[in-house]
Short mmCIF file of C-alpha atoms in Angstrom, two decimals:
data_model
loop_
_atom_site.label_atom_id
_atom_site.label_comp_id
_atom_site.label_asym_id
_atom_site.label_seq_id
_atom_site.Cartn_x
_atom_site.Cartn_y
_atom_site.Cartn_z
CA UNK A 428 -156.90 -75.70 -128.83
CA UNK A 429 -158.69 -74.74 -125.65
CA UNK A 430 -162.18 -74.52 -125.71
CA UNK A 431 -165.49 -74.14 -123.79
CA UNK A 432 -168.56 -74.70 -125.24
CA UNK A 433 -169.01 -71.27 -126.61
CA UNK A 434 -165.39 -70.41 -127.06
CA UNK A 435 -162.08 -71.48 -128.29
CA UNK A 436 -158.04 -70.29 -128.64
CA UNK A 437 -155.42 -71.45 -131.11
CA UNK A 438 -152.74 -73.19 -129.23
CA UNK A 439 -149.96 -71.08 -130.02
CA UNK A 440 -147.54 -73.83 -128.43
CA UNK A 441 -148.43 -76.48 -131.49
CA UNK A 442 -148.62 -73.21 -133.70
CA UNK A 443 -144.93 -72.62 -133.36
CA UNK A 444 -143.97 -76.34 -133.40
CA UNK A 445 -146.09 -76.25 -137.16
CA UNK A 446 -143.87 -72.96 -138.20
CA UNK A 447 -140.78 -74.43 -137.02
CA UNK A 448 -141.88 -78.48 -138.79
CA UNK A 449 -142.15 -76.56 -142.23
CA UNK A 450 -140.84 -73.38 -142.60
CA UNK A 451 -137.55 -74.97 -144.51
CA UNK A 452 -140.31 -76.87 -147.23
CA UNK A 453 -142.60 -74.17 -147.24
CA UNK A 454 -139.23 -72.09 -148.85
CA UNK A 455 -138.32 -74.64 -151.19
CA UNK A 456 -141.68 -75.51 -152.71
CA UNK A 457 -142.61 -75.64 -156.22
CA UNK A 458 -143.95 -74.12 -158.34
CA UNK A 459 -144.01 -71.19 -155.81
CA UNK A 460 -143.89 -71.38 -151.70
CA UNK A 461 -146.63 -73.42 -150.33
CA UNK A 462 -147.56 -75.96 -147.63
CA UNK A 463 -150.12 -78.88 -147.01
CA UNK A 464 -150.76 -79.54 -143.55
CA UNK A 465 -153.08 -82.88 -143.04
CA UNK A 466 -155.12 -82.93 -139.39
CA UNK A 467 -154.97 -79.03 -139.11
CA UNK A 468 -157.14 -78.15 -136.48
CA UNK A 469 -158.97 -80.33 -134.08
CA UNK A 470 -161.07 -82.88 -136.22
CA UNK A 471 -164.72 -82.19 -133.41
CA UNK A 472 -164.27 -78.48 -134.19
CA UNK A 473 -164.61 -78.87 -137.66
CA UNK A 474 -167.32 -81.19 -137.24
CA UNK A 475 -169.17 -78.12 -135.67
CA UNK A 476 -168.32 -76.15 -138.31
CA UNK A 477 -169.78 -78.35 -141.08
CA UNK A 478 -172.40 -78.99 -138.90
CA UNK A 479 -173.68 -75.24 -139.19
CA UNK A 480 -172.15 -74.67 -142.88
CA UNK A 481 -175.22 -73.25 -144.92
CA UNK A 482 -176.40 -75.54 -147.81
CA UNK A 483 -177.01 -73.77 -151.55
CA UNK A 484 -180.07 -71.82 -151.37
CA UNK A 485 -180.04 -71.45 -147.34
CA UNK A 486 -178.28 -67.74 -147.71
CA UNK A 487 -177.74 -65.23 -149.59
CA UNK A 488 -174.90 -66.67 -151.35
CA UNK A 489 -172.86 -64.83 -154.01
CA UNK A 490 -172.71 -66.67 -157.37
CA UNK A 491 -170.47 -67.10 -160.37
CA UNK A 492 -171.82 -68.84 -163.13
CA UNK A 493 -169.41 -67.84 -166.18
CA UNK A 494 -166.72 -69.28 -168.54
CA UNK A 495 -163.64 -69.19 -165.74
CA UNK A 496 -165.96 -70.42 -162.68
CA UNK A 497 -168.73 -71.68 -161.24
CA UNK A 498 -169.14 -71.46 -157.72
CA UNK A 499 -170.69 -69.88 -154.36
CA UNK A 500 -169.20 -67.73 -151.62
CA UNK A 501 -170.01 -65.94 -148.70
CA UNK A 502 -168.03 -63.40 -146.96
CA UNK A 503 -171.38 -62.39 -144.93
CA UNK A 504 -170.76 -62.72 -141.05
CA UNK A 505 -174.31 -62.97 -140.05
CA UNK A 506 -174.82 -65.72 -142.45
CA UNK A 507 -172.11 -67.41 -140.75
CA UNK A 508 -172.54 -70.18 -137.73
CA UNK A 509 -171.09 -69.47 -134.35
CA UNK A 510 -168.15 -71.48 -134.45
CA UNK A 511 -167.65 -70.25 -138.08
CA UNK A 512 -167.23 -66.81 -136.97
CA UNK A 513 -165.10 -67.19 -133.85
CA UNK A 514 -162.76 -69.48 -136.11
CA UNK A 515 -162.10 -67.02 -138.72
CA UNK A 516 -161.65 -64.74 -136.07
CA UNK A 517 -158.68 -66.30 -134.51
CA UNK A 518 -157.18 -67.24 -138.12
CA UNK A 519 -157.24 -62.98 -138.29
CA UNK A 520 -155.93 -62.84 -134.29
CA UNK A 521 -152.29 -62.22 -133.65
CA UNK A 522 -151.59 -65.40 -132.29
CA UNK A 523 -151.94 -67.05 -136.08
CA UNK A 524 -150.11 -64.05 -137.71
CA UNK A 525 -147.23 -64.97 -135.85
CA UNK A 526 -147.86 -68.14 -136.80
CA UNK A 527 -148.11 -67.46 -140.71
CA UNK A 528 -145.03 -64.90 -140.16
CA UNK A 529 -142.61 -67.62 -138.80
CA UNK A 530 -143.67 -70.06 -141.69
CA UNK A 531 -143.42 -67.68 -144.62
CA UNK A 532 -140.86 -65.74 -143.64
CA UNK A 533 -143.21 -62.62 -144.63
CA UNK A 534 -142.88 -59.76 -141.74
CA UNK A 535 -145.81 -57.54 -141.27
CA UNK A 536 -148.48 -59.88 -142.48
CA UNK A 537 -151.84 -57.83 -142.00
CA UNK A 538 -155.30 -59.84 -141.76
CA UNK A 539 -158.01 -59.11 -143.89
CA UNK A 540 -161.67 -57.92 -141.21
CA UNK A 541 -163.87 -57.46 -144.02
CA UNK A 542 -162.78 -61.07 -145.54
CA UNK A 543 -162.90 -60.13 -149.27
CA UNK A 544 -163.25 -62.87 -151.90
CA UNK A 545 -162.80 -65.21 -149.01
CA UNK A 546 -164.93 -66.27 -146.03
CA UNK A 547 -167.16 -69.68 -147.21
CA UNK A 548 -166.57 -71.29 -150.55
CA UNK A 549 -168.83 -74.12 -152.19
CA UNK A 550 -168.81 -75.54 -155.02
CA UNK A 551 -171.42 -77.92 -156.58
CA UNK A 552 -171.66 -80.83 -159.29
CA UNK A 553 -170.41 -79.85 -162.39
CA UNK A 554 -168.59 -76.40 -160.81
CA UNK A 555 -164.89 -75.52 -161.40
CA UNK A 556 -162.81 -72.35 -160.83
CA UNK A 557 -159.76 -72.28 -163.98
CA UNK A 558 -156.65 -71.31 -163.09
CA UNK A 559 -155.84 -67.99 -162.28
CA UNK A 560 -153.67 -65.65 -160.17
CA UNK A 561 -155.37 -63.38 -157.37
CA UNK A 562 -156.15 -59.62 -157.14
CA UNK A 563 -152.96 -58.58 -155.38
CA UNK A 564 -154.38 -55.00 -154.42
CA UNK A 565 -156.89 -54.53 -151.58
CA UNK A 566 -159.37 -52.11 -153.02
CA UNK A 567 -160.17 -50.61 -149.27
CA UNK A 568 -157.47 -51.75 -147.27
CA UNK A 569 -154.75 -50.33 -150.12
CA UNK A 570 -152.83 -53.24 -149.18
CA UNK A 571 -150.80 -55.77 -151.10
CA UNK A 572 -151.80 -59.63 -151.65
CA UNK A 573 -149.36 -62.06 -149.74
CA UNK A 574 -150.55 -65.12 -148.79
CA UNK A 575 -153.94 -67.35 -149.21
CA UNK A 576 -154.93 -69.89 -146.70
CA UNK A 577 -157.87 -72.82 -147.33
CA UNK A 578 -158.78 -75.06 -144.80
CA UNK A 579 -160.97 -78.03 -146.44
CA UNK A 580 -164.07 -79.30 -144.92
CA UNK A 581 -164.80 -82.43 -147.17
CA UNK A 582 -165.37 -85.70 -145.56
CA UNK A 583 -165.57 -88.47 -147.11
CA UNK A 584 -164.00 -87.13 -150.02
CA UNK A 585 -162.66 -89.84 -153.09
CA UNK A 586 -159.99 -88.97 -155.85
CA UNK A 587 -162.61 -89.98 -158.76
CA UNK A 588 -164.92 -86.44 -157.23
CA UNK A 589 -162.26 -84.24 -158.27
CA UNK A 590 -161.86 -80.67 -156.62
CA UNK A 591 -158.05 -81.34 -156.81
CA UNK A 592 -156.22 -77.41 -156.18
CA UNK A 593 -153.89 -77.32 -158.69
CA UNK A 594 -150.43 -75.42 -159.08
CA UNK A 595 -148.79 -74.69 -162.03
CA UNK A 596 -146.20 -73.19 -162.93
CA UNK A 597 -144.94 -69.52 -163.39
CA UNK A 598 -144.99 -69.67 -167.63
CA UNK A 599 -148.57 -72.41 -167.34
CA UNK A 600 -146.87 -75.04 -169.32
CA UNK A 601 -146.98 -77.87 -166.69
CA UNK A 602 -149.54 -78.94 -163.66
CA UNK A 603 -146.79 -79.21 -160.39
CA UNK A 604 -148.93 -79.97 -157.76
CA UNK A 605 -152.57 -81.78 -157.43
CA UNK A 606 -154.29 -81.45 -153.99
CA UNK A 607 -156.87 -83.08 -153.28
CA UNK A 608 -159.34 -80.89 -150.68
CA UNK A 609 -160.24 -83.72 -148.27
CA UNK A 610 -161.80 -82.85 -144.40
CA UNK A 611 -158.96 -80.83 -141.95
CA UNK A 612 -156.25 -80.26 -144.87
CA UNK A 613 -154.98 -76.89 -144.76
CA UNK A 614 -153.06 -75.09 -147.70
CA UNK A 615 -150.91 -72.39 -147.02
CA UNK A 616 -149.47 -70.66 -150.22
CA UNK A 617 -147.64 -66.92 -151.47
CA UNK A 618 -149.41 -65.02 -153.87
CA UNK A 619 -147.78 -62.85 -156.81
CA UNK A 620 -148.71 -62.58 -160.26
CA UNK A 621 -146.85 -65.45 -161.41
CA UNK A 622 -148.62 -68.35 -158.69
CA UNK A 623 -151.00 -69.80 -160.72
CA UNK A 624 -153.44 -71.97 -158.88
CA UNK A 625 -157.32 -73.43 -159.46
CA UNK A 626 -159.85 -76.34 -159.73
CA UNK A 627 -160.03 -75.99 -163.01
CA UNK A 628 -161.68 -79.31 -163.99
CA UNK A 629 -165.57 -80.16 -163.50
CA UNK A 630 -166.19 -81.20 -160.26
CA UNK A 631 -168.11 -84.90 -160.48
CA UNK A 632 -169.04 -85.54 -156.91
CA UNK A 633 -173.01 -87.00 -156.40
CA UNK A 634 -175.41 -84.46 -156.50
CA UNK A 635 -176.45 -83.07 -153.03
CA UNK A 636 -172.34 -83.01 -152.16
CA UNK A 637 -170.47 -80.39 -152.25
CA UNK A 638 -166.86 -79.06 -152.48
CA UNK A 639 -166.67 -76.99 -148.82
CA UNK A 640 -164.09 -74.46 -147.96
CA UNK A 641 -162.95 -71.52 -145.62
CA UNK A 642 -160.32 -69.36 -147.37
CA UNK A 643 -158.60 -66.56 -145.91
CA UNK A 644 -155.97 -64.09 -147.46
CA UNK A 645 -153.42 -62.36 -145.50
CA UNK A 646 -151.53 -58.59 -146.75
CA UNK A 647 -148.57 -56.91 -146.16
CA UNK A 648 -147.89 -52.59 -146.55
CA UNK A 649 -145.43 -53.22 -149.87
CA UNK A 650 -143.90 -56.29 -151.48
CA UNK A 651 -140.96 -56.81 -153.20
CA UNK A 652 -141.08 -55.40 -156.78
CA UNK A 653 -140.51 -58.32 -158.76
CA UNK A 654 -143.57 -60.41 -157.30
CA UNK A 655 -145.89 -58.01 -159.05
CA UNK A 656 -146.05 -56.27 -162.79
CA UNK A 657 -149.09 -53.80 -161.79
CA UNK A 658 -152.33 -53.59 -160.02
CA UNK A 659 -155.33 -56.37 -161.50
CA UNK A 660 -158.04 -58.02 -160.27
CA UNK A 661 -158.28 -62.03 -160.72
CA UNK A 662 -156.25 -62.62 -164.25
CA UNK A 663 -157.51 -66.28 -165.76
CA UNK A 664 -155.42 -68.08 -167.94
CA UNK A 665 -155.74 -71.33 -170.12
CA UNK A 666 -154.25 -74.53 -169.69
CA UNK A 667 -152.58 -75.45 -172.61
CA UNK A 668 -154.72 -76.94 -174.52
CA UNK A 669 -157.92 -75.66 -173.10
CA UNK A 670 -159.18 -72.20 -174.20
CA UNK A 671 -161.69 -69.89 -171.90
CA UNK A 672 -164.54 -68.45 -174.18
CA UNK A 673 -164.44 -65.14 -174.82
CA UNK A 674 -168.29 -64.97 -174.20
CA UNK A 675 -170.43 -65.96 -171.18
CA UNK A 676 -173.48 -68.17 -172.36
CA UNK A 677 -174.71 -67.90 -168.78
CA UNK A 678 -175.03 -64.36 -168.94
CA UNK A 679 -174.32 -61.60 -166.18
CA UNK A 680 -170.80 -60.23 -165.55
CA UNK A 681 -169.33 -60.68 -169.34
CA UNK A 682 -167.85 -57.20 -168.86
CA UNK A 683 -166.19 -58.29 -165.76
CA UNK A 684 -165.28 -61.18 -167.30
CA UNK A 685 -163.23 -59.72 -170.07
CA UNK A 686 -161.84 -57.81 -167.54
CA UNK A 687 -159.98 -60.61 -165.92
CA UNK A 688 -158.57 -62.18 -169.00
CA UNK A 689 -156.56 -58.85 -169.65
CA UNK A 690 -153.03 -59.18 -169.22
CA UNK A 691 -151.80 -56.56 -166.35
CA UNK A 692 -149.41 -54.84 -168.51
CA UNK A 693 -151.96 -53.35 -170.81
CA UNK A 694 -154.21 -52.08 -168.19
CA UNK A 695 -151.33 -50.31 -166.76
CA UNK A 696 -150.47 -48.80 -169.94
CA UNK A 697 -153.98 -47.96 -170.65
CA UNK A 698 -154.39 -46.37 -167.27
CA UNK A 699 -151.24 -44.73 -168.17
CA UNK A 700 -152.54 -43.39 -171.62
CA UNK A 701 -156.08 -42.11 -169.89
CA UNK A 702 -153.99 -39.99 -167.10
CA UNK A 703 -151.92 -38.15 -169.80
CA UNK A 704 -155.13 -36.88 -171.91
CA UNK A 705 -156.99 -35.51 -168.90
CA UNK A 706 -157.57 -32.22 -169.59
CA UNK A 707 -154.97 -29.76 -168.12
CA UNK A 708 -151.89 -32.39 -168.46
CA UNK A 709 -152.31 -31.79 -172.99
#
């Protein structure tokens, strides 16, 4: 990194040396391609960014408070600090695309301006997101879903809090990775309908502490078919063992909800069925 006091680059040199360390693991990983990288970025950087991070309540943050997760985000660039911004601004630049191309070994990776569904996450006491696989269409971009980065901002952080990320595998019969989101860890991992990741259990750090994150997702123009089986929007799926209500006690977005917990397929086929009764294709 070279920096000023107002301004910083990605060193492209340790950038490549990264792609190069773990592009052969990142390939072979299981359940689905992924990478942990420990001592990411420089450690006083991220001090600056915690530093500025906005505490519950300080902003307008955007909540979910129902069955499949309980958590805060921000995609809001004016709610952002300084340092924030110009950091998720070079994780968009060219300089990290490269970077991100040469690990994945995904061509035409396309960053996300408008940072939708990522930006800041939080997560308080008692606040969990279940496991799930992502949108994989960008609603105004019309681009597909590739890749998800979070970079963890948690110092301090012990195993008994919880807040592991956890990676299961393509049918959800077993847990294959547990990762715990401690300070400067980075997590670099492809998306397709079958990567099914989360926090899924009750986070149990002291009140007043919170589960910090940046997240970014990265597109492409096409995919290959068989990552995909149609358009969704975040699907949620149980553990086994564990069942997601079919109500939301909390109230607000039940509709939405529901939505999520509908298996791709049959919202293909009922988009299907709705486009052959309009009225001049009887």
């Amino acid at each position: 990194m070279n920096s000023t006091t107002s301004l910083f680059c990605l060193d492209e040199n340790r950038l490549n040396n990264l792609a190069s360390q773990f592009s052969q693991s990142y390939a072979q990983a299981t359940p689905f391609p992924h990478i942990i990288i420990d001592d990411f970025l420089p450690a006083s950087l991220l001090d600056r960014i915690l530093e500025e991070f906005p505490k519950p309540g300080t902003i307008d943050w955007q909540k979910f408070n129902n069955p499949a997760e309980k958590k805060l985000a921000s995609n809001l660039e004016l709610q952002m600090g300084e340092w924030t911004r110009v950091l998720l601004y070079q994780l968009n630049s060219s300089t990290f695309i490269k970077f991100l191309e040469s690990l994945t070994g995904i061509d035409g990776i396309i960053p996300d301006p408008h940072f939708a569904g990522g930006g800041l996450h939080q997560i308080e006491r008692g606040g969990f997101l279940k496991m799930h696989v992502d949108f994989n269409r960008h609603n105004k971009l019309k681009l597909d879903r590739r890749l998800n980065l979070l970079l963890y901002l948690n110092k301090d952080w012990k195993e008994e809090y919880g807040g592991y990320l956890e990676l299961w595998d393509k049918d959800m019969t077993q847990c294959e990775q547990k990762i715990l989101p401690i300070f400067n860890r980075c997590v670099i991992f492809s998306t397709t309908d079958f990567s099914y990741h989360g926090h899924p259990e009750p986070l149990t750090c002291p009140e007043g502490q919170t589960r910090k994150s940046l997240a970014l997702y990265y597109y492409s123009n096409g995919r290959p078919a068989e990552e995909v089986s149609g358009t969704h929007t975040t699907v949620f799926k149980a553990r086994p063992g564990d069942e997601l209500p079919a109500e939301n006690p909390l109230g607000g977005g039940v509709k939405t909800f529901l939505k999520k917990l509908v298996p791709p397929i049959l919202i293909d086929a009922k988009n299907y069925l709705k486009d052959k009764q309009k009225p001049g294709d009887l």
